[in-house]
Tab-separated table of C-alpha atoms in Angstrom:
chain	number	residue	atom	x	y	z
A	1	MET	CA	-54.342	-144.987	128.368
A	2	THR	CA	-56.674	-147.801	128.738
A	3	MET	CA	-60.487	-147.362	129.701
A	4	THR	CA	-62.333	-150.421	131.000
A	5	TRP	CA	-66.056	-150.221	130.741
A	6	THR	CA	-68.304	-152.266	132.924
A	7	SER	CA	-72.142	-152.541	132.379
A	8	PRO	CA	-74.503	-152.507	135.001
A	9	ALA	CA	-75.546	-155.949	134.530
A	10	ALA	CA	-71.640	-157.044	135.108
A	11	SER	CA	-71.480	-154.865	138.133
A	12	GLY	CA	-74.588	-155.804	139.810
A	13	THR	CA	-76.109	-152.269	139.783
A	14	ASP	CA	-78.701	-150.479	137.550
A	15	ALA	CA	-80.075	-146.960	137.496
A	16	ALA	CA	-82.252	-147.670	140.595
A	17	GLY	CA	-79.187	-148.843	142.751
A	18	PRO	CA	-77.531	-152.183	143.739
A	19	ARG	CA	-79.248	-155.182	142.484
A	20	ASN	CA	-79.597	-158.021	144.698
A	21	THR	CA	-77.689	-161.048	143.518
A	22	SER	CA	-78.439	-163.204	146.494
A	23	SER	CA	-80.698	-165.440	144.427
A	24	VAL	CA	-77.703	-166.410	141.846
A	25	PRO	CA	-76.478	-169.924	142.476
A	26	PRO	CA	-73.015	-170.245	144.186
A	27	GLY	CA	-70.037	-170.459	141.537
A	28	ILE	CA	-72.122	-168.809	138.491
A	29	GLY	CA	-70.746	-165.372	138.020
A	30	VAL	CA	-73.012	-162.400	137.389
A	31	GLY	CA	-73.223	-161.575	133.765
A	32	VAL	CA	-71.363	-164.520	132.475
A	33	ALA	CA	-72.798	-166.498	129.837
A	34	HIS	CA	-72.398	-170.085	130.190
A	35	GLY	CA	-72.812	-172.890	127.523
A	36	ASP	CA	-72.374	-172.137	123.830
A	37	GLY	CA	-75.211	-169.952	123.590
A	38	THR	CA	-77.260	-171.927	121.006
A	39	ASN	CA	-80.656	-173.413	121.352
A	40	PHE	CA	-82.627	-176.292	119.576
A	41	ARG	CA	-83.767	-173.900	116.781
A	42	SER	CA	-80.525	-172.382	116.208
A	43	ARG	CA	-78.608	-175.869	116.135
A	44	THR	CA	-81.305	-177.160	113.708
A	45	ARG	CA	-80.887	-174.060	111.349
A	46	SER	CA	-77.314	-174.619	111.318
A	47	ARG	CA	-77.538	-178.492	110.440
A	48	TRP	CA	-79.802	-177.692	107.693
A	49	GLN	CA	-77.628	-175.129	106.016
A	50	ARG	CA	-74.738	-177.606	106.246
A	51	VAL	CA	-76.748	-180.391	104.369
A	52	ARG	CA	-79.086	-178.657	102.117
A	53	GLY	CA	-76.250	-178.204	99.542
A	54	PRO	CA	-75.972	-181.941	99.069
A	55	LEU	CA	-79.349	-182.720	99.487
A	56	GLY	CA	-80.189	-180.369	96.638
A	57	ILE	CA	-77.560	-181.882	94.358
A	58	ALA	CA	-78.649	-185.252	95.193
A	59	ALA	CA	-82.408	-184.189	94.426
A	60	VAL	CA	-81.231	-182.664	91.064
A	61	LEU	CA	-79.532	-185.911	90.206
A	62	LEU	CA	-82.235	-188.150	91.177
A	63	THR	CA	-84.778	-185.874	89.008
A	64	PHE	CA	-82.523	-186.387	85.984
A	65	VAL	CA	-82.348	-190.328	86.462
A	66	ILE	CA	-86.146	-190.221	86.697
A	67	ILE	CA	-86.273	-188.221	83.486
A	68	ALA	CA	-83.877	-190.521	81.738
A	69	GLY	CA	-85.760	-193.531	82.785
A	70	LEU	CA	-89.159	-192.281	81.600
A	71	ALA	CA	-87.560	-191.134	78.302
A	72	ARG	CA	-86.938	-194.874	77.579
A	73	PRO	CA	-90.384	-196.568	77.800
A	74	ALA	CA	-90.545	-200.204	78.213
A	75	THR	CA	-92.885	-200.507	75.536
A	76	THR	CA	-92.651	-199.261	71.830
A	77	GLN	CA	-94.901	-198.507	68.765
A	78	ILE	CA	-92.968	-200.527	66.236
A	79	TYR	CA	-94.892	-202.493	63.930
A	80	LEU	CA	-95.119	-206.323	65.209
A	81	SER	CA	-92.657	-205.621	67.889
A	82	PRO	CA	-92.768	-208.070	70.635
A	83	THR	CA	-92.883	-205.271	73.023
A	84	ASN	CA	-95.592	-203.320	71.448
A	85	PRO	CA	-99.032	-203.540	73.101
A	86	GLY	CA	-100.892	-201.446	70.472
A	87	PRO	CA	-103.149	-202.691	67.686
A	88	ASN	CA	-100.114	-202.945	65.303
A	89	GLY	CA	-98.011	-204.856	67.769
A	90	ALA	CA	-97.250	-208.404	68.797
A	91	GLN	CA	-96.925	-208.363	72.388
A	92	ALA	CA	-99.960	-210.594	72.918
A	93	LEU	CA	-98.334	-213.413	70.838
A	94	ALA	CA	-94.934	-212.625	72.327
A	95	LYS	CA	-96.542	-213.078	75.908
A	96	VAL	CA	-98.039	-216.275	75.095
A	97	LEU	CA	-95.106	-217.779	73.713
A	98	GLY	CA	-93.159	-217.072	76.720
A	99	ARG	CA	-95.610	-218.637	79.016
A	100	GLN	CA	-95.167	-221.501	76.879
A	101	GLY	CA	-91.404	-221.976	77.536
A	102	VAL	CA	-90.209	-220.053	74.671
A	103	ASP	CA	-87.321	-217.968	75.397
A	104	VAL	CA	-88.044	-214.702	73.132
A	105	THR	CA	-85.084	-212.387	72.392
A	106	SER	CA	-85.755	-209.106	70.772
A	107	ALA	CA	-83.278	-207.536	68.165
A	108	ARG	CA	-83.383	-204.580	65.973
A	109	THR	CA	-80.128	-205.020	63.723
A	110	VAL	CA	-78.823	-207.705	61.872
A	111	ALA	CA	-75.774	-208.089	63.908
A	112	ASP	CA	-77.749	-208.652	66.933
A	113	ALA	CA	-80.017	-211.314	65.509
A	114	VAL	CA	-77.178	-213.245	64.016
A	115	ALA	CA	-75.151	-213.103	67.274
A	116	ALA	CA	-78.084	-214.500	69.264
A	117	ALA	CA	-79.266	-217.138	66.680
A	118	ARG	CA	-78.277	-220.379	67.522
A	119	ALA	CA	-78.797	-224.232	66.210
A	120	GLY	CA	-81.786	-225.723	67.524
A	121	GLY	CA	-83.578	-222.134	67.804
A	122	THR	CA	-85.683	-220.093	65.552
A	123	LEU	CA	-84.819	-216.811	63.736
A	124	LEU	CA	-87.894	-214.574	63.021
A	125	VAL	CA	-87.266	-211.862	60.677
A	126	ILE	CA	-89.864	-208.956	60.216
A	127	ASP	CA	-89.946	-206.014	57.709
A	128	SER	CA	-87.246	-206.907	55.590
A	129	GLY	CA	-87.672	-204.468	52.788
A	130	TRP	CA	-84.514	-202.393	53.616
A	131	LEU	CA	-82.019	-205.354	53.915
A	132	GLU	CA	-78.968	-205.200	52.015
A	133	PRO	CA	-77.735	-208.407	50.216
A	134	ASP	CA	-75.034	-208.925	52.592
A	135	GLN	CA	-77.417	-208.860	55.731
A	136	VAL	CA	-79.983	-211.276	53.687
A	137	GLN	CA	-77.263	-213.630	53.186
A	138	ALA	CA	-76.018	-213.555	56.783
A	139	LEU	CA	-79.621	-214.241	58.032
A	140	VAL	CA	-80.044	-216.927	55.494
A	141	ASP	CA	-76.770	-218.511	56.731
A	142	THR	CA	-77.737	-218.609	60.318
A	143	PRO	CA	-78.405	-222.008	62.211
A	144	GLY	CA	-81.601	-223.194	63.223
A	145	ASP	CA	-85.151	-222.583	61.644
A	146	LEU	CA	-86.009	-219.510	60.013
A	147	VAL	CA	-89.182	-217.857	59.713
A	148	VAL	CA	-89.922	-214.610	57.367
A	149	VAL	CA	-93.109	-212.520	57.722
A	150	ASP	CA	-93.672	-210.002	55.076
A	151	PRO	CA	-90.604	-210.936	53.220
A	152	SER	CA	-89.013	-209.085	50.211
A	153	ASP	CA	-88.478	-210.670	47.051
A	154	THR	CA	-84.678	-210.696	47.716
A	155	LEU	CA	-85.088	-212.310	51.008
A	156	LEU	CA	-87.615	-214.944	49.996
A	157	GLU	CA	-85.743	-216.230	47.143
A	158	ALA	CA	-82.771	-216.256	49.195
A	159	ALA	CA	-84.293	-218.361	52.050
A	160	THR	CA	-85.935	-220.845	49.550
A	161	GLU	CA	-82.894	-220.766	47.123
A	162	GLY	CA	-84.872	-219.279	44.479
A	163	GLU	CA	-88.008	-221.748	44.443
A	164	ALA	CA	-90.733	-219.197	45.597
A	165	LYS	CA	-91.650	-215.881	44.517
A	166	LEU	CA	-94.173	-213.196	45.617
A	167	ARG	CA	-97.362	-212.930	43.654
A	168	TRP	CA	-99.456	-209.584	44.106
A	169	THR	CA	-102.702	-210.860	42.695
A	170	GLY	CA	-105.375	-212.493	44.712
A	171	SER	CA	-108.138	-211.734	47.031
A	172	ALA	CA	-108.080	-211.038	50.829
A	173	GLY	CA	-110.178	-212.571	53.318
A	174	ARG	CA	-110.890	-216.103	54.820
A	175	ARG	CA	-108.797	-219.109	53.504
A	176	TRP	CA	-108.626	-222.564	54.443
A	177	ALA	CA	-105.644	-224.551	55.083
A	178	GLU	CA	-105.838	-227.159	51.895
A	179	CYS	CA	-102.630	-228.890	52.862
A	180	ASP	CA	-101.129	-231.507	55.043
A	181	ASP	CA	-98.881	-229.458	57.139
A	182	PRO	CA	-99.596	-229.811	60.869
A	183	ASP	CA	-99.487	-226.294	61.754
A	184	ALA	CA	-101.886	-225.089	58.852
A	185	VAL	CA	-104.198	-228.314	59.782
A	186	ALA	CA	-104.401	-227.046	63.410
A	187	ALA	CA	-105.500	-223.456	62.479
A	188	HIS	CA	-108.052	-224.870	60.116
A	189	SER	CA	-108.461	-221.431	58.477
A	190	ILE	CA	-107.120	-217.873	58.709
A	191	THR	CA	-108.059	-214.287	57.837
A	192	SER	CA	-105.893	-212.419	55.824
A	193	PRO	CA	-106.321	-208.729	55.333
A	194	ALA	CA	-103.683	-208.594	52.533
A	195	HIS	CA	-104.170	-209.626	48.599
A	196	GLY	CA	-101.822	-211.951	46.932
A	197	GLY	CA	-99.386	-214.561	48.575
A	198	PHE	CA	-96.522	-217.119	47.481
A	199	HIS	CA	-96.332	-218.575	44.140
A	200	ALA	CA	-94.207	-221.865	44.660
A	201	PRO	CA	-94.994	-224.617	42.373
A	202	THR	CA	-92.026	-226.995	43.120
A	203	ALA	CA	-90.717	-225.670	46.856
A	204	GLY	CA	-92.201	-227.263	49.936
A	205	THR	CA	-95.604	-227.055	51.024
A	206	LEU	CA	-98.186	-224.118	50.055
A	207	CYS	CA	-101.126	-223.569	52.467
A	208	PHE	CA	-104.229	-221.254	52.767
A	209	PRO	CA	-104.477	-220.680	48.891
A	210	ASP	CA	-106.864	-218.093	47.254
A	211	GLU	CA	-108.613	-218.627	44.149
A	212	SER	CA	-105.513	-217.828	42.075
A	213	GLY	CA	-103.388	-220.395	43.792
A	214	SER	CA	-101.466	-217.836	45.837
A	215	GLY	CA	-100.330	-219.380	49.252
A	216	ALA	CA	-100.506	-217.339	52.401
A	217	PHE	CA	-98.492	-219.842	54.346
A	218	LEU	CA	-95.332	-221.629	52.934
A	219	VAL	CA	-93.241	-224.507	54.623
A	220	HIS	CA	-89.985	-225.432	52.764
A	221	SER	CA	-87.452	-227.846	54.329
A	222	LEU	CA	-83.645	-227.577	53.465
A	223	GLY	CA	-81.711	-230.418	55.072
A	224	ASP	CA	-81.769	-230.056	58.809
A	225	ARG	CA	-83.654	-226.827	58.922
A	226	THR	CA	-86.950	-225.560	57.959
A	227	VAL	CA	-87.837	-222.378	56.240
A	228	ARG	CA	-91.296	-220.959	56.768
A	229	ALA	CA	-93.002	-217.677	55.309
A	230	LEU	CA	-95.993	-215.907	56.270
A	231	TYR	CA	-97.260	-213.638	53.435
A	232	ASP	CA	-99.397	-211.303	55.787
A	233	GLY	CA	-97.933	-210.086	58.969
A	234	GLU	CA	-101.071	-208.218	60.042
A	235	MET	CA	-102.397	-211.469	60.969
A	236	LEU	CA	-99.863	-211.607	63.853
A	237	ALA	CA	-100.998	-208.243	65.109
A	238	ASN	CA	-102.748	-207.665	68.245
A	239	GLU	CA	-105.990	-206.479	66.607
A	240	HIS	CA	-106.277	-209.568	64.426
A	241	ILE	CA	-104.489	-212.240	66.288
A	242	LEU	CA	-107.967	-213.720	67.476
A	243	ASP	CA	-109.684	-213.912	64.197
A	244	THR	CA	-110.234	-217.512	63.204
A	245	GLY	CA	-107.198	-219.371	63.283
A	246	ASN	CA	-104.579	-216.980	63.379
A	247	ALA	CA	-103.377	-217.596	66.739
A	248	ALA	CA	-102.864	-221.012	66.303
A	249	LEU	CA	-100.746	-220.527	63.167
A	250	GLY	CA	-98.813	-217.947	64.796
A	251	LEU	CA	-98.063	-220.096	67.995
A	252	ARG	CA	-97.306	-223.128	66.127
A	253	MET	CA	-95.166	-221.494	63.608
A	254	LEU	CA	-93.237	-219.799	66.160
A	255	GLY	CA	-93.091	-222.307	69.008
A	256	HIS	CA	-91.236	-225.484	67.422
A	257	ARG	CA	-88.090	-224.307	69.245
A	258	ASP	CA	-87.378	-223.217	72.698
A	259	GLN	CA	-85.353	-220.352	71.733
A	260	LEU	CA	-86.734	-217.421	69.367
A	261	VAL	CA	-84.871	-214.327	68.248
A	262	TRP	CA	-87.316	-211.982	67.422
A	263	LEU	CA	-85.695	-209.401	64.473
A	264	VAL	CA	-87.854	-206.297	63.728
A	265	HIS	CA	-85.135	-204.747	61.192
A	266	ASP	CA	-84.331	-201.311	61.818
A	267	THR	CA	-84.467	-199.006	58.488
A	268	ASN	CA	-81.350	-197.303	59.813
A	269	ASP	CA	-79.171	-200.499	60.428
A	270	ASP	CA	-76.337	-200.937	58.307
A	271	SER	CA	-74.391	-203.867	60.417
A	272	LEU	CA	-73.021	-206.756	58.618
A	273	THR	CA	-72.663	-204.650	55.182
A	274	THR	CA	-69.534	-203.856	52.897
A	275	PRO	CA	-69.018	-200.181	52.525
A	276	ARG	CA	-69.393	-199.256	49.149
A	277	PRO	CA	-66.485	-197.219	47.741
A	278	THR	CA	-67.644	-193.849	46.354
A	279	ASP	CA	-65.424	-191.275	44.208
A	280	ASN	CA	-64.546	-188.218	46.514
A	281	ALA	CA	-66.923	-189.534	49.294
A	282	VAL	CA	-66.661	-187.437	52.429
A	283	PRO	CA	-67.819	-189.471	55.254
A	284	GLU	CA	-70.961	-187.854	56.711
A	285	PRO	CA	-70.992	-187.316	60.473
A	286	THR	CA	-73.150	-189.712	62.433
A	287	VAL	CA	-74.724	-189.072	65.785
A	288	PRO	CA	-74.571	-191.823	68.467
A	289	ARG	CA	-77.783	-193.757	69.410
A	290	ASN	CA	-77.453	-192.202	72.933
A	291	PHE	CA	-76.557	-188.782	72.102
A	292	GLY	CA	-79.772	-187.537	73.745
A	293	VAL	CA	-79.263	-189.127	76.872
A	294	VAL	CA	-75.609	-188.097	77.075
A	295	LEU	CA	-76.758	-184.282	76.279
A	296	LEU	CA	-79.388	-184.605	79.160
A	297	TRP	CA	-76.760	-185.629	81.516
A	298	ALA	CA	-74.379	-182.905	80.186
A	299	ALA	CA	-77.356	-180.378	81.008
A	300	ALA	CA	-77.543	-181.973	84.454
A	301	VAL	CA	-73.894	-181.645	85.258
A	302	VAL	CA	-73.780	-178.118	84.062
A	303	LEU	CA	-76.762	-177.079	86.086
A	304	VAL	CA	-75.244	-178.861	89.344
A	305	ALA	CA	-72.171	-177.122	88.784
A	306	ALA	CA	-73.630	-173.592	88.444
A	307	LEU	CA	-75.795	-174.115	91.426
A	308	TRP	CA	-72.639	-175.225	93.293
A	309	ARG	CA	-70.458	-172.301	92.274
A	310	VAL	CA	-73.017	-169.700	92.292
A	311	ARG	CA	-72.477	-166.922	94.579
A	312	ARG	CA	-74.893	-167.553	97.739
A	313	LEU	CA	-76.341	-164.161	98.859
A	314	GLY	CA	-77.730	-164.266	102.275
A	315	PRO	CA	-80.574	-162.102	103.756
A	316	LEU	CA	-80.664	-158.335	103.434
A	317	VAL	CA	-79.012	-156.878	106.862
A	318	THR	CA	-79.954	-153.511	107.860
A	319	GLU	CA	-77.334	-150.948	109.079
A	320	ARG	CA	-78.062	-148.052	111.071
A	321	LEU	CA	-76.288	-145.215	109.448
A	322	PRO	CA	-73.819	-143.462	111.837
A	323	VAL	CA	-75.065	-140.112	111.093
A	324	ALA	CA	-78.468	-138.953	110.067
A	325	VAL	CA	-78.518	-135.725	107.628
A	326	ARG	CA	-81.261	-133.559	107.064
A	327	ALA	CA	-82.624	-133.053	103.798
A	328	SER	CA	-82.186	-129.396	104.144
A	329	GLU	CA	-78.651	-129.655	104.938
A	330	THR	CA	-78.225	-131.851	101.862
A	331	THR	CA	-79.955	-129.005	99.814
A	332	LEU	CA	-77.718	-126.382	101.224
A	333	GLY	CA	-74.700	-128.455	100.617
A	334	ARG	CA	-75.670	-128.920	96.989
A	335	GLY	CA	-76.043	-125.269	96.652
A	336	ARG	CA	-72.805	-124.360	98.061
A	337	LEU	CA	-71.305	-126.723	95.580
A	338	TYR	CA	-72.958	-125.099	92.598
A	339	ARG	CA	-72.107	-121.549	93.801
A	340	ARG	CA	-68.314	-122.818	94.562
A	341	ALA	CA	-68.283	-124.112	90.867
A	342	ARG	CA	-69.895	-121.134	89.586
A	343	SER	CA	-72.416	-123.753	88.020
A	344	ARG	CA	-75.375	-121.262	87.693
A	345	GLY	CA	-76.770	-123.282	84.724
A	346	HIS	CA	-77.080	-126.360	86.714
A	347	ALA	CA	-78.834	-124.698	89.541
A	348	ALA	CA	-80.988	-122.922	87.270
A	349	ALA	CA	-81.860	-126.189	85.314
A	350	GLY	CA	-82.605	-127.619	88.596
A	351	LEU	CA	-85.026	-125.101	89.622
A	352	ARG	CA	-86.731	-125.021	86.494
A	353	ALA	CA	-87.227	-128.525	86.249
A	354	ARG	CA	-88.783	-128.831	89.823
A	355	ALA	CA	-90.947	-125.864	89.252
A	356	ALA	CA	-92.187	-127.349	86.054
A	357	ASP	CA	-92.863	-130.835	87.570
A	358	ARG	CA	-94.785	-129.012	90.432
A	359	ILE	CA	-96.800	-126.850	88.263
A	360	GLY	CA	-97.532	-129.759	85.611
A	361	HIS	CA	-98.775	-131.901	88.597
A	362	ARG	CA	-101.163	-129.236	89.775
A	363	LEU	CA	-102.480	-128.537	86.266
A	364	GLY	CA	-103.048	-132.408	85.817
A	365	LEU	CA	-100.238	-132.608	83.259
A	366	PRO	CA	-98.123	-135.810	82.961
A	367	ARG	CA	-94.347	-135.532	83.278
A	368	SER	CA	-93.819	-136.242	79.446
A	369	THR	CA	-95.674	-133.265	78.329
A	370	ALA	CA	-94.248	-131.262	75.769
A	371	ALA	CA	-92.649	-127.619	76.296
A	372	PRO	CA	-95.757	-126.089	74.021
A	373	THR	CA	-98.407	-127.799	75.878
A	374	LEU	CA	-96.889	-126.764	79.419
A	375	ILE	CA	-96.361	-123.116	78.455
A	376	ASP	CA	-100.044	-122.822	77.238
A	377	ALA	CA	-101.458	-124.381	80.329
A	378	VAL	CA	-99.681	-122.080	82.513
A	379	VAL	CA	-100.839	-119.190	80.367
A	380	ARG	CA	-104.437	-120.173	80.893
A	381	ALA	CA	-104.068	-120.488	84.437
A	382	THR	CA	-102.139	-117.183	85.108
A	383	GLY	CA	-103.018	-115.286	82.264
A	384	ARG	CA	-99.454	-114.168	81.570
A	385	ASN	CA	-97.896	-113.581	78.151
A	386	SER	CA	-96.715	-116.631	76.669
A	387	ALA	CA	-93.350	-115.600	75.483
A	388	ASP	CA	-92.593	-114.376	79.330
A	389	VAL	CA	-93.450	-117.964	80.488
A	390	ALA	CA	-91.481	-119.434	77.691
A	391	ALA	CA	-88.638	-117.533	78.610
A	392	LEU	CA	-88.942	-118.097	82.562
A	393	PHE	CA	-89.115	-121.903	82.087
A	394	TYR	CA	-87.000	-122.378	78.833
A	395	GLY	CA	-84.872	-119.397	78.666
A	396	PRO	CA	-81.022	-118.884	78.722
A	397	PRO	CA	-79.008	-119.648	81.790
A	398	PRO	CA	-78.621	-116.553	84.452
A	399	ALA	CA	-75.466	-114.537	83.935
A	400	ASP	CA	-74.796	-114.128	87.654
A	401	ASP	CA	-76.105	-114.922	90.956
A	402	ALA	CA	-78.371	-111.976	91.136
A	403	ALA	CA	-80.048	-113.192	87.916
A	404	LEU	CA	-80.048	-116.606	89.640
A	405	LEU	CA	-81.812	-115.211	92.614
A	406	ASP	CA	-84.325	-113.217	90.427
A	407	LEU	CA	-85.059	-116.344	88.447
A	408	ALA	CA	-85.710	-118.408	91.766
A	409	ARG	CA	-88.254	-115.454	92.893
A	410	ARG	CA	-90.039	-115.519	89.650
A	411	LEU	CA	-90.618	-119.180	89.639
A	412	ASP	CA	-91.863	-119.088	93.135
A	413	LEU	CA	-94.199	-116.416	92.181
A	414	ILE	CA	-95.686	-118.181	89.152
A	415	GLU	CA	-95.991	-121.290	91.008
A	416	SER	CA	-98.238	-119.423	93.565
A	417	GLU	CA	-100.189	-118.034	90.903
A	418	VAL	CA	-100.937	-121.380	89.459
A	419	TYR	CA	-101.923	-122.855	92.951
A	420	HIS	CA	-104.303	-120.033	93.485
A	421	SER	CA	-105.744	-119.905	90.151
């Protein structure tokens, strides 16, 4: 049997009687919805729900790209680095050289410096104290001019073929050229914060000597190349470059060629070195230079994948229950279950717990109150014997239904006594 229900709206009638449909345009059925049933707001919400996922992923990726870019600043704090704008950097000298037409190439490893060096150019070596013998030889063998600043004994002797050595005695302060080298004559005088200088009785031209004869600047010609050595690199730092003739000496010393390779040696660089054999040596694991950036990208990928695959929970939807059950009916139903299972202990425990909770609240006791405290409070409020009160609240479970009913009456009585005390 098939039953058909027709709403008053569809039939053109309501509770008050037939409804006038003469105002409805022809061809439009009464009660029939036309179009897709959407409006501007619903369409906008639907489109946003479709694109918010890709937009969120794109925003997360863009954020991590920005963080990765900020994690690698364009400037450094490395001593005498051409990109260090700080007091101990040499960015000022490098920028002036660039404006004068010198192509400055920065390097941190010996391999990069040797690969960039070419004939007709200049190789500048700074911080050479950690160079290995193989690296020193590779730098000395490069074509073009060589400039060493703060050189080690090993690099200085190799660059000057053993003709020059370091001398640690002498005085710091202002020094005059006292030589015929054009660069030194143009600078006229320099200010060196360091003590000592070079000792080269037979090698090249020694300039800016102190009272002990140690020179701060050495020029040594080897065939078609020139080796220049500067004892104190702080003269080229941003905070000292404008002292006396420091700038003039630095610009002329490094500006002879149109190509300059600026090597600030990394102490962890082991390029162009011969591995040394060791007994029972176990190679130590090395971490790549870009490990931090790769780890950051991996974290970004994991986060995006988690956001993509996570379960999306919509808004809470309230649902009307098909049947409303009164609390009294629930109580009666639970009581019948207890009676059918003959679970008098559970029923008694429930009665005692609820009575103790209400009485404790009436007497101002917290729910965590211990049994002796509750018993004493009830005794003071009702004047009953403490043993009777203890047996009532914490006694054994009733043996039969009559005992359970008697327990309920006694609990109700003592509760009324507390409320009227």
